[in-house]
Amino acid sequence: MKARTKRLIALDKRHVWHPFTQMKEWETAENLVIERGEGNYLIDTEGRRYLDGAASLWVNVHGHGRREIDAAIKTQMERISHSTLLGLANVPSIELAGRLAAITPKGLEKVFYSDSGSTAVEIALKLAFQYQGQTRKGNAKRKFIAFTGAYHGDTFGSMSVGEIDVFVKKYRPLLFDCVHAPYPYCYRCPLRKTRRGCGLACLDALEGILKKHHGETAACIIEPLLQGAAGMITSPPGFLIGVRRLTKKYECLLIADEVATGFGRTGYMFACEKERVSPDILCLAKGLTGGCMPLAATMTTTEIYNAFLGEYHEYKAFFHGHTYTGNPLGCAAAIANLKLFETGRVMERMQPKIKLLTGLLKRFKKLPRVGDVRHIGLAAGIELVKDKKTKAPYQSAERAGHRVCMEARKRGLIIRPLGDTVVIMPPLSIKDFELERMIEVVYGCIRQVTGG
Ligand SMILES: *Cc1c(COP(=O)(O)O)cnc(C)c1O
């Protein structure tokens, strides 16, 4: 190992606290230090190349070092890197808002910027709450409905609507109440039925909850088509549109958290497009800048926006903002990202790749320790189980998913598990032969680690 790498690793272990990481394990692990990116590859300080199978945590869209995005950032940098949206406008944030309004589902006209998925969700929740308060006298609509397995971020509001124990359990005493309706999850689902039946049963359950709570519910928040952090849980056809119908019927806003699904991941530019659903509020982040800059957007309808209009002294304004809101570099990157979707015909060219992935995933179902394979667009989850029949999970100390991903590293592939679900989330720009290689490596690693 080069002396420089050794020094960096030691300094990292001394000072950097990594997210979602047991640092005791990190301190003794052989860690990689990434220095460069090239297309769909990451290159570390030792010059080793790795296929970026996690799209740098689900954000990368067109590969690393895309000339068009880098050039847009550089051009913007030569003009100005940052100026505030508090009391001033800036060029790229205007242009981007116009583009977003044009491509997102019908009715979403207003864009509120921030810098991460969590803040996009916080803003959505606050907007929904304040909207209800300002449109109803003596408002009682102040609660939220979310789904089992939901993940919406790590700040307090977004944790409150989250339901995955490892992320939120410890903080529960500090979180606000939220009712969790069942998200269709077939064999895990307490309503255990066929996939379609499961979806219908979950809609019935949601209607039951809405009947009881609609008078006190501000909004329902959903990860449309795909729950990411829960382990790549795909929802059955008709579920999303059913949720939209019910939320309309019971006068409760619908917030679509497309932080993970937005910008092509599911094979649609936005997951909501598949069932022609228009949410009242839409949260965007991860892929918004093509994975280059931290930028997020919360979009909403003119109807919601209008509820915040009034005289200054009425204090109906949305008193929320982050210092870097509407950062010009981030917005310039996002515009370049959207242009690449058009000029590269990304959505069209993705379709055969999705078919290829469908084919490549087939043989995993036969592996003795694979309990389920879930897939939509260029996102998939391969769930490892101790017992295929009963679907009994591995003990968490066995670290099955983690071991598979560490083995993949040795074979030149970076992937990250969600518990014992091995996640396939490459950049949308992944080439056919790279996808084939990636899946081949994952297959080999699962066999090696779990036997069979
Ligand atoms: C990643 C994610 C978030 C949180 O985004 P951050 O940028 O990490 O704060 C929120 N919702 C969903 C669905 C996500 O996948």
Tab-separated table of C-alpha atoms and ligand atoms in Angstrom:
chain	number	residue	atom	x	y	z
A	1	MET	CA	0.000	0.000	0.000
A	2	LYS	CA	1.256	3.480	-0.876
A	3	ALA	CA	2.460	5.635	2.027
A	4	ARG	CA	-0.108	8.264	1.063
A	5	THR	CA	-2.995	5.815	1.252
A	6	LYS	CA	-1.743	4.635	4.653
A	7	ARG	CA	-1.592	8.203	5.921
A	8	LEU	CA	-5.094	9.024	4.636
A	9	ILE	CA	-6.619	5.885	6.119
A	10	ALA	CA	-5.010	6.602	9.505
A	11	LEU	CA	-6.174	10.223	9.459
A	12	ASP	CA	-9.676	9.160	8.432
A	13	LYS	CA	-9.818	6.687	11.315
A	14	ARG	CA	-8.625	9.374	13.697
A	15	HIS	CA	-11.088	12.099	12.703
A	16	VAL	CA	-13.896	11.154	10.327
A	17	TRP	CA	-17.134	9.779	11.752
A	18	HIS	CA	-18.911	7.847	9.003
A	19	PRO	CA	-22.699	7.707	8.572
A	20	PHE	CA	-24.687	4.551	9.430
A	21	THR	CA	-21.395	2.968	10.462
A	22	GLN	CA	-20.332	1.053	13.533
A	23	MET	CA	-17.045	2.868	13.921
A	24	LYS	CA	-15.514	0.092	16.004
A	25	GLU	CA	-15.798	-2.131	12.965
A	26	TRP	CA	-14.584	0.657	10.658
A	27	GLU	CA	-11.463	1.259	12.739
A	28	THR	CA	-10.263	-2.285	12.178
A	29	ALA	CA	-11.489	-2.665	8.593
A	30	GLU	CA	-9.463	-2.256	5.409
A	31	ASN	CA	-11.130	0.851	4.046
A	32	LEU	CA	-11.010	2.233	0.547
A	33	VAL	CA	-10.262	5.864	-0.146
A	34	ILE	CA	-11.887	6.986	-3.381
A	35	GLU	CA	-9.935	9.501	-5.345
A	36	ARG	CA	-11.492	9.681	-8.807
A	37	GLY	CA	-14.485	8.662	-10.844
A	38	GLU	CA	-14.623	7.697	-14.495
A	39	GLY	CA	-17.916	6.785	-16.124
A	40	ASN	CA	-19.453	4.029	-14.054
A	41	TYR	CA	-16.244	3.354	-12.138
A	42	LEU	CA	-14.709	4.570	-8.886
A	43	ILE	CA	-10.932	4.664	-8.582
A	44	ASP	CA	-9.205	4.538	-5.196
A	45	THR	CA	-5.883	6.014	-4.049
A	46	GLU	CA	-4.167	2.748	-4.946
A	47	GLY	CA	-5.369	3.113	-8.527
A	48	ARG	CA	-7.803	0.191	-8.237
A	49	ARG	CA	-11.017	0.434	-10.279
A	50	TYR	CA	-14.439	-0.532	-8.978
A	51	LEU	CA	-17.778	-0.616	-10.742
A	52	ASP	CA	-20.058	1.790	-8.836
A	53	GLY	CA	-22.949	-0.634	-8.283
A	54	ALA	CA	-24.568	1.598	-5.646
A	55	ALA	CA	-24.476	4.720	-7.862
A	56	SER	CA	-22.673	6.434	-4.967
A	57	LEU	CA	-25.671	5.880	-2.716
A	58	TRP	CA	-28.386	5.993	-5.384
A	59	VAL	CA	-27.531	9.420	-6.722
A	60	ASN	CA	-25.414	8.958	-9.813
A	61	VAL	CA	-27.332	9.003	-13.083
A	62	HIS	CA	-25.053	9.511	-16.104
A	63	GLY	CA	-21.771	8.219	-14.694
A	64	HIS	CA	-18.932	10.094	-12.999
A	65	GLY	CA	-17.145	12.986	-14.634
A	66	ARG	CA	-19.866	13.688	-17.210
A	67	ARG	CA	-18.395	16.524	-19.206
A	68	GLU	CA	-21.690	18.357	-19.678
A	69	ILE	CA	-22.467	18.543	-15.957
A	70	ASP	CA	-18.894	19.414	-14.954
A	71	ALA	CA	-18.790	22.147	-17.600
A	72	ALA	CA	-22.087	23.609	-16.397
A	73	ILE	CA	-20.737	23.765	-12.834
A	74	LYS	CA	-17.484	25.372	-14.005
A	75	THR	CA	-19.294	27.948	-16.126
A	76	GLN	CA	-21.558	28.812	-13.227
A	77	MET	CA	-18.576	29.002	-10.875
A	78	GLU	CA	-16.985	31.605	-13.098
A	79	ARG	CA	-20.111	33.739	-12.663
A	80	ILE	CA	-20.988	33.099	-9.017
A	81	SER	CA	-20.884	30.035	-6.751
A	82	HIS	CA	-23.445	31.120	-4.245
A	83	SER	CA	-25.926	33.874	-3.529
A	84	THR	CA	-28.991	33.628	-1.321
A	85	LEU	CA	-32.646	33.092	-2.287
A	86	LEU	CA	-33.689	35.041	0.827
A	87	GLY	CA	-34.748	38.341	-0.694
A	88	LEU	CA	-32.920	37.720	-3.997
A	89	ALA	CA	-33.351	35.494	-7.016
A	90	ASN	CA	-30.579	33.824	-9.021
A	91	VAL	CA	-30.419	32.702	-12.640
A	92	PRO	CA	-30.013	28.906	-12.454
A	93	SER	CA	-32.629	28.441	-9.701
A	94	ILE	CA	-35.192	30.189	-11.931
A	95	GLU	CA	-34.329	28.189	-15.041
A	96	LEU	CA	-34.373	24.930	-13.105
A	97	ALA	CA	-37.746	25.631	-11.479
A	98	GLY	CA	-39.256	26.210	-14.914
A	99	ARG	CA	-37.843	22.937	-16.198
A	100	LEU	CA	-38.984	20.966	-13.161
A	101	ALA	CA	-42.525	22.332	-13.412
A	102	ALA	CA	-42.574	21.267	-17.070
A	103	ILE	CA	-41.504	17.650	-16.523
A	104	THR	CA	-43.068	16.669	-13.187
A	105	PRO	CA	-46.671	15.411	-12.869
A	106	LYS	CA	-49.452	17.839	-13.734
A	107	GLY	CA	-50.298	20.543	-11.221
A	108	LEU	CA	-46.900	20.811	-9.518
A	109	GLU	CA	-45.993	24.411	-10.291
A	110	LYS	CA	-44.065	25.739	-7.287
A	111	VAL	CA	-40.539	24.755	-6.285
A	112	PHE	CA	-39.059	25.165	-2.815
A	113	TYR	CA	-35.340	24.369	-2.766
A	114	SER	CA	-33.210	22.795	-0.057
A	115	ASP	CA	-30.188	20.522	0.069
A	116	SER	CA	-31.042	16.919	0.953
A	117	GLY	CA	-33.820	14.375	0.778
A	118	SER	CA	-34.461	14.777	4.497
A	119	THR	CA	-34.923	18.531	4.202
A	120	ALA	CA	-37.167	18.076	1.148
A	121	VAL	CA	-39.386	15.857	3.321
A	122	GLU	CA	-39.278	18.223	6.339
A	123	ILE	CA	-40.454	21.003	4.052
A	124	ALA	CA	-43.238	18.825	2.630
A	125	LEU	CA	-44.502	17.975	6.123
A	126	LYS	CA	-44.356	21.582	7.310
A	127	LEU	CA	-46.103	22.822	4.149
A	128	ALA	CA	-48.891	20.254	4.542
A	129	PHE	CA	-49.370	21.068	8.216
A	130	GLN	CA	-49.403	24.824	7.692
A	131	TYR	CA	-51.638	24.550	4.613
A	132	GLN	CA	-54.289	22.688	6.611
A	133	GLY	CA	-53.979	25.207	9.437
A	134	GLN	CA	-54.439	28.152	7.100
A	135	THR	CA	-57.346	26.774	5.089
A	136	ARG	CA	-59.617	25.433	7.855
A	137	LYS	CA	-60.984	27.296	10.818
A	138	GLY	CA	-60.151	25.512	14.054
A	139	ASN	CA	-58.023	23.062	12.148
A	140	ALA	CA	-57.642	19.627	13.636
A	141	LYS	CA	-55.835	18.192	10.614
A	142	ARG	CA	-52.375	17.981	12.060
A	143	LYS	CA	-51.434	14.300	11.907
A	144	PHE	CA	-49.704	12.240	9.246
A	145	ILE	CA	-50.244	8.845	7.739
A	146	ALA	CA	-47.225	6.959	6.440
A	147	PHE	CA	-46.582	3.324	5.569
A	148	THR	CA	-44.943	0.375	7.249
A	149	GLY	CA	-41.336	0.103	6.081
A	150	ALA	CA	-41.247	3.818	5.242
A	151	TYR	CA	-37.956	5.688	5.105
A	152	HIS	CA	-38.034	9.423	4.528
A	153	GLY	CA	-34.760	10.677	6.013
A	154	ASP	CA	-32.930	11.192	9.281
A	155	THR	CA	-34.118	14.554	10.612
A	156	PHE	CA	-36.839	14.592	13.264
A	157	GLY	CA	-39.834	15.231	11.041
A	158	SER	CA	-38.733	12.738	8.432
A	159	MET	CA	-37.937	10.194	11.166
A	160	SER	CA	-41.406	10.691	12.645
A	161	VAL	CA	-43.015	9.420	9.444
A	162	GLY	CA	-40.368	6.696	9.104
A	163	GLU	CA	-41.072	3.212	10.347
A	164	ILE	CA	-37.834	1.228	10.159
A	165	ASP	CA	-36.810	0.443	13.735
A	166	VAL	CA	-33.031	0.611	13.331
A	167	PHE	CA	-33.305	4.172	12.074
A	168	VAL	CA	-35.996	5.598	14.367
A	169	LYS	CA	-36.659	3.408	17.419
A	170	LYS	CA	-34.137	5.089	19.717
A	171	TYR	CA	-35.559	8.520	19.005
A	172	ARG	CA	-39.269	7.601	19.296
A	173	PRO	CA	-39.772	9.573	22.537
A	174	LEU	CA	-38.840	12.703	20.593
A	175	LEU	CA	-40.933	12.026	17.480
A	176	PHE	CA	-44.468	13.163	16.696
A	177	ASP	CA	-47.287	10.660	16.275
A	178	CYS	CA	-47.932	9.098	12.928
A	179	VAL	CA	-50.303	6.333	11.886
A	180	HIS	CA	-48.653	3.669	9.744
A	181	ALA	CA	-50.784	1.942	7.140
A	182	PRO	CA	-49.538	-1.366	5.706
A	183	TYR	CA	-47.436	-1.131	2.513
A	184	PRO	CA	-47.972	-4.231	0.381
A	185	TYR	CA	-45.181	-6.640	1.099
A	186	CYS	CA	-46.628	-9.977	0.064
A	187	TYR	CA	-45.095	-12.783	2.056
A	188	ARG	CA	-44.195	-10.537	4.998
A	189	CYS	CA	-47.549	-8.837	4.875
A	190	PRO	CA	-49.894	-9.749	7.734
A	191	LEU	CA	-52.628	-9.888	5.107
A	192	ARG	CA	-50.612	-12.440	3.109
A	193	LYS	CA	-52.323	-12.923	-0.219
A	194	THR	CA	-51.486	-12.784	-3.889
A	195	ARG	CA	-49.544	-9.719	-4.953
A	196	ARG	CA	-52.600	-7.994	-6.319
A	197	GLY	CA	-54.746	-9.153	-3.422
A	198	CYS	CA	-52.145	-7.863	-1.021
A	199	GLY	CA	-52.303	-4.445	-2.650
A	200	LEU	CA	-56.098	-4.401	-2.432
A	201	ALA	CA	-56.043	-5.540	1.193
A	202	CYS	CA	-53.595	-2.746	2.025
A	203	LEU	CA	-55.852	-0.207	0.322
A	204	ASP	CA	-58.762	-1.473	2.437
A	205	ALA	CA	-56.609	-1.051	5.522
A	206	LEU	CA	-55.692	2.500	4.456
A	207	GLU	CA	-59.350	3.310	3.914
A	208	GLY	CA	-60.134	2.031	7.399
A	209	ILE	CA	-57.467	4.320	8.837
A	210	LEU	CA	-58.652	7.293	6.790
A	211	LYS	CA	-62.273	6.718	7.821
A	212	LYS	CA	-61.234	6.876	11.429
A	213	HIS	CA	-58.576	9.598	11.241
A	214	HIS	CA	-59.311	11.793	8.217
A	215	GLY	CA	-60.630	14.625	10.364
A	216	GLU	CA	-57.225	14.916	12.020
A	217	THR	CA	-54.953	13.958	9.118
A	218	ALA	CA	-53.009	16.610	7.225
A	219	ALA	CA	-51.296	14.366	4.706
A	220	CYS	CA	-50.293	10.875	3.736
A	221	ILE	CA	-46.688	10.344	2.656
A	222	ILE	CA	-45.595	7.530	0.351
A	223	GLU	CA	-42.556	6.249	-1.517
A	224	PRO	CA	-44.315	5.567	-4.836
A	225	LEU	CA	-43.769	2.179	-6.540
A	226	LEU	CA	-40.609	1.404	-4.582
A	227	GLN	CA	-39.714	1.563	-0.913
A	228	GLY	CA	-35.951	1.883	-1.073
A	229	ALA	CA	-34.436	1.669	2.388
A	230	ALA	CA	-36.981	-0.970	3.476
A	231	GLY	CA	-35.148	-3.346	1.124
A	232	MET	CA	-36.309	-2.473	-2.378
A	233	ILE	CA	-39.980	-3.286	-1.805
A	234	THR	CA	-41.935	-2.870	-5.022
A	235	SER	CA	-45.658	-2.211	-4.811
A	236	PRO	CA	-48.286	-4.032	-6.908
A	237	PRO	CA	-49.992	-2.319	-9.860
A	238	GLY	CA	-52.905	-0.127	-8.850
A	239	PHE	CA	-51.669	0.528	-5.341
A	240	LEU	CA	-50.386	4.050	-5.910
A	241	ILE	CA	-53.450	5.179	-7.812
A	242	GLY	CA	-55.601	3.621	-5.105
A	243	VAL	CA	-53.748	5.664	-2.478
A	244	ARG	CA	-54.306	8.781	-4.569
A	245	ARG	CA	-58.049	8.082	-4.873
A	246	LEU	CA	-58.458	7.483	-1.154
A	247	THR	CA	-56.468	10.552	-0.099
A	248	LYS	CA	-58.627	12.682	-2.427
A	249	LYS	CA	-61.822	11.100	-1.141
A	250	TYR	CA	-60.889	11.818	2.484
A	251	GLU	CA	-59.429	15.281	1.810
A	252	CYS	CA	-55.962	14.482	2.921
A	253	LEU	CA	-52.916	15.709	0.991
A	254	LEU	CA	-50.673	13.207	-0.760
A	255	ILE	CA	-46.912	13.676	-0.458
A	256	ALA	CA	-44.866	11.603	-2.899
A	257	ASP	CA	-41.312	11.078	-1.664
A	258	GLU	CA	-39.476	10.513	-4.951
A	259	VAL	CA	-36.070	11.203	-3.446
A	260	ALA	CA	-34.950	7.706	-4.492
A	261	THR	CA	-37.332	6.991	-7.373
A	262	GLY	CA	-37.138	10.332	-9.173
A	263	PHE	CA	-35.023	10.877	-12.312
A	264	GLY	CA	-35.493	7.607	-14.096
A	265	ARG	CA	-34.685	4.976	-11.490
A	266	THR	CA	-37.925	3.002	-11.941
A	267	GLY	CA	-37.919	3.176	-15.734
A	268	TYR	CA	-40.175	6.251	-15.578
A	269	MET	CA	-38.804	9.760	-15.160
A	270	PHE	CA	-40.907	9.911	-11.983
A	271	ALA	CA	-42.532	6.867	-10.393
A	272	CYS	CA	-45.847	8.750	-10.161
A	273	GLU	CA	-46.006	8.762	-13.982
A	274	LYS	CA	-46.567	5.025	-14.142
A	275	GLU	CA	-50.089	5.278	-12.720
A	276	ARG	CA	-50.606	8.851	-13.906
A	277	VAL	CA	-50.759	10.112	-10.355
A	278	SER	CA	-50.332	13.766	-9.428
A	279	PRO	CA	-49.419	14.178	-5.782
A	280	ASP	CA	-50.088	17.430	-3.944
A	281	ILE	CA	-46.460	17.626	-2.873
A	282	LEU	CA	-43.426	15.999	-4.461
A	283	CYS	CA	-39.988	15.547	-2.822
A	284	LEU	CA	-36.900	15.345	-5.037
A	285	ALA	CA	-33.209	15.061	-4.188
A	286	LYS	CA	-30.726	12.230	-4.863
A	287	GLY	CA	-30.643	12.148	-8.674
A	288	LEU	CA	-31.632	15.797	-9.157
A	289	THR	CA	-28.104	16.971	-9.976
A	290	GLY	CA	-27.122	13.717	-11.639
A	291	GLY	CA	-25.378	12.884	-8.379
A	292	CYS	CA	-22.883	15.769	-8.428
A	293	MET	CA	-24.103	18.337	-5.927
A	294	PRO	CA	-26.323	18.285	-2.841
A	295	LEU	CA	-29.590	19.835	-3.969
A	296	ALA	CA	-33.237	19.074	-3.216
A	297	ALA	CA	-36.617	20.397	-4.264
A	298	THR	CA	-40.074	20.179	-2.730
A	299	MET	CA	-42.731	20.868	-5.343
A	300	THR	CA	-46.329	21.749	-4.782
A	301	THR	CA	-49.547	22.915	-6.403
A	302	THR	CA	-50.722	26.477	-6.844
A	303	GLU	CA	-53.645	25.630	-4.569
A	304	ILE	CA	-51.306	24.892	-1.655
A	305	TYR	CA	-49.108	27.870	-2.483
A	306	ASN	CA	-52.142	30.201	-2.495
A	307	ALA	CA	-52.969	29.275	1.092
A	308	PHE	CA	-49.709	30.977	2.128
A	309	LEU	CA	-50.633	34.313	0.515
A	310	GLY	CA	-51.779	37.228	2.644
A	311	GLU	CA	-50.664	40.505	4.168
A	312	TYR	CA	-47.242	40.430	5.806
A	313	HIS	CA	-48.661	40.957	9.275
A	314	GLU	CA	-50.935	37.937	8.921
A	315	TYR	CA	-47.787	35.771	9.078
A	316	LYS	CA	-49.072	33.279	6.544
A	317	ALA	CA	-45.688	33.057	4.782
A	318	PHE	CA	-43.659	29.871	4.931
A	319	PHE	CA	-41.024	30.720	7.507
A	320	HIS	CA	-38.486	28.154	6.468
A	321	GLY	CA	-35.222	28.260	4.576
A	322	HIS	CA	-31.715	26.884	4.531
A	323	THR	CA	-28.661	29.042	4.051
A	324	TYR	CA	-27.695	27.328	0.808
A	325	THR	CA	-31.266	27.132	-0.528
A	326	GLY	CA	-31.228	27.376	-4.331
A	327	ASN	CA	-27.445	27.181	-4.572
A	328	PRO	CA	-26.504	28.242	-8.129
A	329	LEU	CA	-23.864	25.523	-8.613
A	330	GLY	CA	-26.341	22.816	-7.627
A	331	CYS	CA	-29.058	24.279	-9.853
A	332	ALA	CA	-26.655	24.566	-12.802
A	333	ALA	CA	-25.701	20.908	-12.351
A	334	ALA	CA	-29.389	19.950	-12.205
A	335	ILE	CA	-30.167	21.798	-15.442
A	336	ALA	CA	-27.290	20.016	-17.166
A	337	ASN	CA	-28.557	16.722	-15.746
A	338	LEU	CA	-32.035	17.313	-17.212
A	339	LYS	CA	-30.564	18.306	-20.566
A	340	LEU	CA	-28.617	15.035	-20.633
A	341	PHE	CA	-31.846	13.093	-20.091
A	342	GLU	CA	-33.152	14.711	-23.283
A	343	THR	CA	-30.094	14.706	-25.521
A	344	GLY	CA	-29.054	11.208	-24.432
A	345	ARG	CA	-32.638	9.872	-24.726
A	346	VAL	CA	-31.931	8.269	-21.364
A	347	MET	CA	-35.443	6.997	-20.593
A	348	GLU	CA	-35.788	5.396	-24.015
A	349	ARG	CA	-32.355	3.806	-23.967
A	350	MET	CA	-32.907	2.481	-20.478
A	351	GLN	CA	-35.768	0.177	-21.468
A	352	PRO	CA	-33.697	-2.636	-23.045
A	353	LYS	CA	-31.330	-2.476	-20.053
A	354	ILE	CA	-34.264	-3.038	-17.717
A	355	LYS	CA	-35.243	-6.120	-19.775
A	356	LEU	CA	-31.659	-7.326	-19.603
A	357	LEU	CA	-31.638	-6.965	-15.813
A	358	THR	CA	-34.964	-8.833	-15.554
A	359	GLY	CA	-33.391	-11.732	-17.428
A	360	LEU	CA	-30.156	-11.683	-15.444
A	361	LEU	CA	-32.001	-11.796	-12.114
A	362	LYS	CA	-33.961	-14.967	-12.936
A	363	ARG	CA	-31.384	-17.465	-11.765
A	364	PHE	CA	-31.093	-15.907	-8.299
A	365	LYS	CA	-34.522	-17.253	-7.358
A	366	LYS	CA	-33.123	-20.777	-7.467
A	367	LEU	CA	-30.321	-20.106	-4.978
A	368	PRO	CA	-30.964	-21.883	-1.653
A	369	ARG	CA	-30.519	-18.782	0.509
A	370	VAL	CA	-32.387	-16.297	-1.635
A	371	GLY	CA	-35.854	-15.613	-0.186
A	372	ASP	CA	-37.037	-13.016	-2.646
A	373	VAL	CA	-35.883	-11.045	-5.660
A	374	ARG	CA	-37.575	-7.653	-6.140
A	375	HIS	CA	-37.029	-5.492	-9.139
A	376	ILE	CA	-38.249	-2.388	-10.895
A	377	GLY	CA	-36.429	-0.306	-13.506
A	378	LEU	CA	-32.726	-0.267	-12.665
A	379	ALA	CA	-33.253	-1.028	-8.991
A	380	ALA	CA	-33.314	-4.486	-7.462
A	381	GLY	CA	-33.070	-6.169	-4.094
A	382	ILE	CA	-31.977	-9.756	-3.548
A	383	GLU	CA	-33.060	-10.834	-0.098
A	384	LEU	CA	-30.940	-13.430	1.645
A	385	VAL	CA	-32.671	-15.721	4.126
A	386	LYS	CA	-31.515	-18.499	6.413
A	387	ASP	CA	-34.401	-20.731	5.378
A	388	LYS	CA	-35.960	-20.470	1.956
A	389	LYS	CA	-39.233	-22.180	2.962
A	390	THR	CA	-40.048	-20.282	6.137
A	391	LYS	CA	-38.215	-17.119	4.982
A	392	ALA	CA	-36.526	-17.073	8.392
A	393	PRO	CA	-33.887	-14.330	8.328
A	394	TYR	CA	-30.205	-14.573	9.167
A	395	GLN	CA	-29.118	-13.446	12.632
A	396	SER	CA	-27.935	-9.875	12.381
A	397	ALA	CA	-24.534	-10.870	13.851
A	398	GLU	CA	-24.012	-13.175	10.855
A	399	ARG	CA	-23.779	-10.104	8.629
A	400	ALA	CA	-24.750	-12.072	5.546
A	401	GLY	CA	-25.522	-9.048	3.359
A	402	HIS	CA	-22.411	-7.215	4.503
A	403	ARG	CA	-20.182	-10.211	3.796
A	404	VAL	CA	-21.536	-10.526	0.271
A	405	CYS	CA	-20.755	-6.865	-0.391
A	406	MET	CA	-17.222	-7.159	1.047
A	407	GLU	CA	-16.594	-10.156	-1.196
A	408	ALA	CA	-17.838	-8.133	-4.181
A	409	ARG	CA	-15.250	-5.471	-3.414
A	410	LYS	CA	-12.476	-7.989	-3.851
A	411	ARG	CA	-13.928	-8.622	-7.295
A	412	GLY	CA	-14.023	-4.968	-8.284
A	413	LEU	CA	-17.614	-4.102	-7.496
A	414	ILE	CA	-18.925	-1.630	-4.911
A	415	ILE	CA	-22.376	-2.478	-3.561
A	416	ARG	CA	-24.078	-1.836	-0.208
A	417	PRO	CA	-26.662	-4.029	1.459
A	418	LEU	CA	-29.815	-3.021	3.294
A	419	GLY	CA	-29.691	-5.523	6.135
A	420	ASP	CA	-29.554	-8.850	4.287
A	421	THR	CA	-30.932	-7.500	1.059
A	422	VAL	CA	-28.237	-7.084	-1.561
A	423	VAL	CA	-29.020	-3.910	-3.479
A	424	ILE	CA	-28.514	-3.448	-7.217
A	425	MET	CA	-28.543	0.315	-7.949
A	426	PRO	CA	-26.103	1.159	-10.731
A	427	PRO	CA	-25.955	4.511	-12.510
A	428	LEU	CA	-28.555	4.620	-15.309
A	429	SER	CA	-25.595	4.949	-17.674
A	430	ILE	CA	-24.359	1.433	-16.898
A	431	LYS	CA	-23.533	-0.425	-20.100
A	432	ASP	CA	-24.930	-3.846	-20.930
A	433	PHE	CA	-21.629	-5.642	-20.425
A	434	GLU	CA	-21.074	-3.844	-17.124
A	435	LEU	CA	-24.526	-4.851	-15.914
A	436	GLU	CA	-23.829	-8.434	-16.951
A	437	ARG	CA	-20.525	-8.381	-15.115
A	438	MET	CA	-22.077	-6.793	-12.049
A	439	ILE	CA	-24.795	-9.430	-11.771
A	440	GLU	CA	-22.279	-12.213	-12.410
A	441	VAL	CA	-20.139	-10.937	-9.522
A	442	VAL	CA	-23.147	-10.602	-7.203
A	443	TYR	CA	-24.218	-14.142	-8.071
A	444	GLY	CA	-20.757	-15.515	-7.385
A	445	CYS	CA	-20.470	-13.636	-4.092
A	446	ILE	CA	-23.863	-14.788	-2.821
A	447	ARG	CA	-22.950	-18.380	-3.648
A	448	GLN	CA	-19.575	-18.078	-2.004
A	449	VAL	CA	-20.874	-16.457	1.201
A	450	THR	CA	-24.128	-18.385	1.650
A	451	GLY	CA	-23.238	-21.661	-0.011
A	452	GLY	CA	-25.162	-23.422	-2.776
B	1	LIG	C1	-32.341	8.819	0.708
B	1	LIG	C2	-33.780	9.093	0.955
B	1	LIG	C3	-34.177	10.171	1.758
B	1	LIG	C4	-33.202	11.037	2.504
B	1	LIG	O1	-32.376	11.745	1.658
B	1	LIG	P1	-31.008	12.391	2.225
B	1	LIG	O2	-30.481	13.182	1.097
B	1	LIG	O3	-30.143	11.236	2.615
B	1	LIG	O4	-31.380	13.208	3.417
B	1	LIG	C5	-35.529	10.418	1.871
B	1	LIG	N1	-36.445	9.640	1.268
B	1	LIG	C6	-36.102	8.592	0.498
B	1	LIG	C7	-37.158	7.790	-0.172
B	1	LIG	C8	-34.756	8.270	0.336
B	1	LIG	O5	-34.401	7.197	-0.391
